[in-house]
Amino acid sequence: PTAQVFVDFCKNCRILIAPCQSSAFIRDCEDCTFWVAVQQLRTNNLKRCSFQLYSKTAPIIETSYDLEIGPWCACYPDAKRHFEESKFDVQKNLWNAIFDFSGEKGKAHW
């Protein structure tokens, strides 16, 4: 498990972030696919990215467009142990409790 993660200026990438015990900040990325397990997800200025997400708190998106967000679906060696060490309860995934800071009436950015 990691303490904090920053991902900036990626294009056409596939990125897996194993359990992060604090925040993951993902900014200025385009056309990427992310698998993220995190205490808190914060995004800013993303375009056409997809997320398979485990989040202990409501994910926050800001000035991001055409996002696809679904529940965590990744598997890798030691994943179960990493989730347990981080005290992430797979039954309490808030992947769909999204807070959009730049929300527009009648339009979702995901």
JSON list of C-alpha atoms in Angstrom, two decimals:
[
{"chain": "A", "resi": 1, "resn": "PRO", "atom": "CA", "xyz": [0.00, 0.00, 0.00]},
{"chain": "A", "resi": 2, "resn": "THR", "atom": "CA", "xyz": [1.03, 3.59, -0.66]},
{"chain": "A", "resi": 3, "resn": "ALA", "atom": "CA", "xyz": [0.44, 6.74, 1.37]},
{"chain": "A", "resi": 4, "resn": "GLN", "atom": "CA", "xyz": [-0.36, 9.22, -1.43]},
{"chain": "A", "resi": 5, "resn": "VAL", "atom": "CA", "xyz": [-0.27, 9.23, -5.24]},
{"chain": "A", "resi": 6, "resn": "PHE", "atom": "CA", "xyz": [-0.02, 11.97, -7.87]},
{"chain": "A", "resi": 7, "resn": "VAL", "atom": "CA", "xyz": [-0.61, 11.26, -11.58]},
{"chain": "A", "resi": 8, "resn": "ASP", "atom": "CA", "xyz": [-0.18, 14.19, -13.96]},
{"chain": "A", "resi": 9, "resn": "PHE", "atom": "CA", "xyz": [-0.18, 14.79, -17.74]},
{"chain": "A", "resi": 10, "resn": "CYS", "atom": "CA", "xyz": [-0.69, 11.20, -18.95]},
{"chain": "A", "resi": 11, "resn": "LYS", "atom": "CA", "xyz": [-2.10, 10.38, -22.38]},
{"chain": "A", "resi": 12, "resn": "ASN", "atom": "CA", "xyz": [-3.30, 7.01, -23.66]},
{"chain": "A", "resi": 13, "resn": "CYS", "atom": "CA", "xyz": [-2.04, 5.19, -20.56]},
{"chain": "A", "resi": 14, "resn": "ARG", "atom": "CA", "xyz": [-3.24, 2.27, -18.45]},
{"chain": "A", "resi": 15, "resn": "ILE", "atom": "CA", "xyz": [-2.48, 2.79, -14.77]},
{"chain": "A", "resi": 16, "resn": "LEU", "atom": "CA", "xyz": [-3.15, 0.62, -11.71]},
{"chain": "A", "resi": 17, "resn": "ILE", "atom": "CA", "xyz": [-2.96, 2.24, -8.30]},
{"chain": "A", "resi": 18, "resn": "ALA", "atom": "CA", "xyz": [-2.98, -0.38, -5.57]},
{"chain": "A", "resi": 19, "resn": "PRO", "atom": "CA", "xyz": [-4.53, 0.55, -2.21]},
{"chain": "A", "resi": 20, "resn": "CYS", "atom": "CA", "xyz": [-3.57, 4.12, -1.37]},
{"chain": "A", "resi": 21, "resn": "GLN", "atom": "CA", "xyz": [-4.18, 4.89, 2.29]},
{"chain": "A", "resi": 22, "resn": "SER", "atom": "CA", "xyz": [-4.76, 8.60, 1.70]},
{"chain": "A", "resi": 23, "resn": "SER", "atom": "CA", "xyz": [-5.50, 10.53, -1.51]},
{"chain": "A", "resi": 24, "resn": "ALA", "atom": "CA", "xyz": [-4.82, 9.95, -5.16]},
{"chain": "A", "resi": 25, "resn": "PHE", "atom": "CA", "xyz": [-4.67, 13.13, -7.22]},
{"chain": "A", "resi": 26, "resn": "ILE", "atom": "CA", "xyz": [-5.12, 12.53, -10.95]},
{"chain": "A", "resi": 27, "resn": "ARG", "atom": "CA", "xyz": [-4.77, 15.64, -13.09]},
{"chain": "A", "resi": 28, "resn": "ASP", "atom": "CA", "xyz": [-4.47, 16.75, -16.72]},
{"chain": "A", "resi": 29, "resn": "CYS", "atom": "CA", "xyz": [-4.83, 13.29, -18.28]},
{"chain": "A", "resi": 30, "resn": "GLU", "atom": "CA", "xyz": [-6.50, 12.25, -21.54]},
{"chain": "A", "resi": 31, "resn": "ASP", "atom": "CA", "xyz": [-7.75, 8.95, -22.94]},
{"chain": "A", "resi": 32, "resn": "CYS", "atom": "CA", "xyz": [-6.46, 6.88, -20.00]},
{"chain": "A", "resi": 33, "resn": "THR", "atom": "CA", "xyz": [-7.77, 3.85, -18.15]},
{"chain": "A", "resi": 34, "resn": "PHE", "atom": "CA", "xyz": [-7.27, 3.71, -14.39]},
{"chain": "A", "resi": 35, "resn": "TRP", "atom": "CA", "xyz": [-7.76, 0.98, -11.82]},
{"chain": "A", "resi": 36, "resn": "VAL", "atom": "CA", "xyz": [-7.68, 2.83, -8.49]},
{"chain": "A", "resi": 37, "resn": "ALA", "atom": "CA", "xyz": [-8.15, 1.68, -4.87]},
{"chain": "A", "resi": 38, "resn": "VAL", "atom": "CA", "xyz": [-8.00, 4.72, -2.61]},
{"chain": "A", "resi": 39, "resn": "GLN", "atom": "CA", "xyz": [-9.17, 6.44, 0.54]},
{"chain": "A", "resi": 40, "resn": "GLN", "atom": "CA", "xyz": [-10.07, 9.54, -1.51]},
{"chain": "A", "resi": 41, "resn": "LEU", "atom": "CA", "xyz": [-9.96, 10.17, -5.27]},
{"chain": "A", "resi": 42, "resn": "ARG", "atom": "CA", "xyz": [-9.49, 13.73, -6.54]},
{"chain": "A", "resi": 43, "resn": "THR", "atom": "CA", "xyz": [-9.45, 14.49, -10.25]},
{"chain": "A", "resi": 44, "resn": "ASN", "atom": "CA", "xyz": [-8.95, 17.71, -12.17]},
{"chain": "A", "resi": 45, "resn": "ASN", "atom": "CA", "xyz": [-8.98, 18.46, -15.88]},
{"chain": "A", "resi": 46, "resn": "LEU", "atom": "CA", "xyz": [-9.43, 14.92, -17.23]},
{"chain": "A", "resi": 47, "resn": "LYS", "atom": "CA", "xyz": [-10.80, 14.10, -20.67]},
{"chain": "A", "resi": 48, "resn": "ARG", "atom": "CA", "xyz": [-12.19, 10.77, -21.88]},
{"chain": "A", "resi": 49, "resn": "CYS", "atom": "CA", "xyz": [-10.78, 8.68, -19.04]},
{"chain": "A", "resi": 50, "resn": "SER", "atom": "CA", "xyz": [-12.25, 5.56, -17.47]},
{"chain": "A", "resi": 51, "resn": "PHE", "atom": "CA", "xyz": [-11.98, 4.39, -13.87]},
{"chain": "A", "resi": 52, "resn": "GLN", "atom": "CA", "xyz": [-12.54, 1.07, -12.17]},
{"chain": "A", "resi": 53, "resn": "LEU", "atom": "CA", "xyz": [-12.64, 2.40, -8.64]},
{"chain": "A", "resi": 54, "resn": "TYR", "atom": "CA", "xyz": [-12.62, 1.42, -5.00]},
{"chain": "A", "resi": 55, "resn": "SER", "atom": "CA", "xyz": [-13.08, 4.52, -2.83]},
{"chain": "A", "resi": 56, "resn": "LYS", "atom": "CA", "xyz": [-13.64, 4.75, 0.93]},
{"chain": "A", "resi": 57, "resn": "THR", "atom": "CA", "xyz": [-15.05, 8.27, 0.50]},
{"chain": "A", "resi": 58, "resn": "ALA", "atom": "CA", "xyz": [-17.00, 10.09, -2.19]},
{"chain": "A", "resi": 59, "resn": "PRO", "atom": "CA", "xyz": [-14.82, 10.57, -5.29]},
{"chain": "A", "resi": 60, "resn": "ILE", "atom": "CA", "xyz": [-14.33, 14.20, -6.29]},
{"chain": "A", "resi": 61, "resn": "ILE", "atom": "CA", "xyz": [-14.15, 15.30, -9.92]},
{"chain": "A", "resi": 62, "resn": "GLU", "atom": "CA", "xyz": [-13.49, 18.83, -11.10]},
{"chain": "A", "resi": 63, "resn": "THR", "atom": "CA", "xyz": [-13.39, 20.32, -14.60]},
{"chain": "A", "resi": 64, "resn": "SER", "atom": "CA", "xyz": [-13.35, 16.84, -16.11]},
{"chain": "A", "resi": 65, "resn": "TYR", "atom": "CA", "xyz": [-15.34, 15.59, -19.09]},
{"chain": "A", "resi": 66, "resn": "ASP", "atom": "CA", "xyz": [-16.49, 12.30, -20.63]},
{"chain": "A", "resi": 67, "resn": "LEU", "atom": "CA", "xyz": [-15.45, 10.12, -17.70]},
{"chain": "A", "resi": 68, "resn": "GLU", "atom": "CA", "xyz": [-16.56, 6.53, -17.25]},
{"chain": "A", "resi": 69, "resn": "ILE", "atom": "CA", "xyz": [-16.61, 5.31, -13.65]},
{"chain": "A", "resi": 70, "resn": "GLY", "atom": "CA", "xyz": [-17.35, 1.80, -12.45]},
{"chain": "A", "resi": 71, "resn": "PRO", "atom": "CA", "xyz": [-16.53, -0.43, -9.48]},
{"chain": "A", "resi": 72, "resn": "TRP", "atom": "CA", "xyz": [-13.04, -1.86, -8.87]},
{"chain": "A", "resi": 73, "resn": "CYS", "atom": "CA", "xyz": [-12.45, -4.97, -10.97]},
{"chain": "A", "resi": 74, "resn": "ALA", "atom": "CA", "xyz": [-8.68, -5.46, -10.93]},
{"chain": "A", "resi": 75, "resn": "CYS", "atom": "CA", "xyz": [-6.79, -8.48, -9.67]},
{"chain": "A", "resi": 76, "resn": "TYR", "atom": "CA", "xyz": [-3.08, -8.81, -9.01]},
{"chain": "A", "resi": 77, "resn": "PRO", "atom": "CA", "xyz": [-0.83, -10.84, -6.67]},
{"chain": "A", "resi": 78, "resn": "ASP", "atom": "CA", "xyz": [-1.25, -9.77, -3.03]},
{"chain": "A", "resi": 79, "resn": "ALA", "atom": "CA", "xyz": [-4.30, -7.58, -3.76]},
{"chain": "A", "resi": 80, "resn": "LYS", "atom": "CA", "xyz": [-6.32, -9.17, -0.95]},
{"chain": "A", "resi": 81, "resn": "ARG", "atom": "CA", "xyz": [-3.49, -8.62, 1.54]},
{"chain": "A", "resi": 82, "resn": "HIS", "atom": "CA", "xyz": [-3.05, -4.99, 0.40]},
{"chain": "A", "resi": 83, "resn": "PHE", "atom": "CA", "xyz": [-6.77, -4.29, 0.89]},
{"chain": "A", "resi": 84, "resn": "GLU", "atom": "CA", "xyz": [-6.67, -5.86, 4.37]},
{"chain": "A", "resi": 85, "resn": "GLU", "atom": "CA", "xyz": [-3.53, -3.91, 5.39]},
{"chain": "A", "resi": 86, "resn": "SER", "atom": "CA", "xyz": [-5.18, -0.69, 4.26]},
{"chain": "A", "resi": 87, "resn": "LYS", "atom": "CA", "xyz": [-8.40, -1.58, 6.11]},
{"chain": "A", "resi": 88, "resn": "PHE", "atom": "CA", "xyz": [-10.41, -1.28, 2.88]},
{"chain": "A", "resi": 89, "resn": "ASP", "atom": "CA", "xyz": [-13.73, -3.12, 3.21]},
{"chain": "A", "resi": 90, "resn": "VAL", "atom": "CA", "xyz": [-14.67, -4.35, -0.27]},
{"chain": "A", "resi": 91, "resn": "GLN", "atom": "CA", "xyz": [-18.34, -4.36, 0.81]},
{"chain": "A", "resi": 92, "resn": "LYS", "atom": "CA", "xyz": [-18.24, -0.57, 1.40]},
{"chain": "A", "resi": 93, "resn": "ASN", "atom": "CA", "xyz": [-17.12, 0.86, -1.93]},
{"chain": "A", "resi": 94, "resn": "LEU", "atom": "CA", "xyz": [-18.36, 4.43, -2.57]},
{"chain": "A", "resi": 95, "resn": "TRP", "atom": "CA", "xyz": [-17.29, 4.41, -6.24]},
{"chain": "A", "resi": 96, "resn": "ASN", "atom": "CA", "xyz": [-20.65, 5.83, -7.34]},
{"chain": "A", "resi": 97, "resn": "ALA", "atom": "CA", "xyz": [-21.06, 8.59, -4.69]},
{"chain": "A", "resi": 98, "resn": "ILE", "atom": "CA", "xyz": [-19.40, 11.12, -6.99]},
{"chain": "A", "resi": 99, "resn": "PHE", "atom": "CA", "xyz": [-19.18, 14.80, -6.09]},
{"chain": "A", "resi": 100, "resn": "ASP", "atom": "CA", "xyz": [-18.71, 17.02, -9.15]},
{"chain": "A", "resi": 101, "resn": "PHE", "atom": "CA", "xyz": [-17.28, 20.41, -8.14]},
{"chain": "A", "resi": 102, "resn": "SER", "atom": "CA", "xyz": [-17.88, 21.79, -11.64]},
{"chain": "A", "resi": 103, "resn": "GLY", "atom": "CA", "xyz": [-21.34, 20.28, -12.06]},
{"chain": "A", "resi": 104, "resn": "GLU", "atom": "CA", "xyz": [-23.78, 21.80, -14.49]},
{"chain": "A", "resi": 105, "resn": "LYS", "atom": "CA", "xyz": [-27.53, 21.62, -14.13]},
{"chain": "A", "resi": 106, "resn": "GLY", "atom": "CA", "xyz": [-28.85, 18.76, -16.24]},
{"chain": "A", "resi": 107, "resn": "LYS", "atom": "CA", "xyz": [-25.40, 17.50, -17.27]},
{"chain": "A", "resi": 108, "resn": "ALA", "atom": "CA", "xyz": [-23.14, 14.90, -15.70]},
{"chain": "A", "resi": 109, "resn": "HIS", "atom": "CA", "xyz": [-19.43, 14.76, -16.49]},
{"chain": "A", "resi": 110, "resn": "TRP", "atom": "CA", "xyz": [-19.33, 11.02, -16.05]}
]
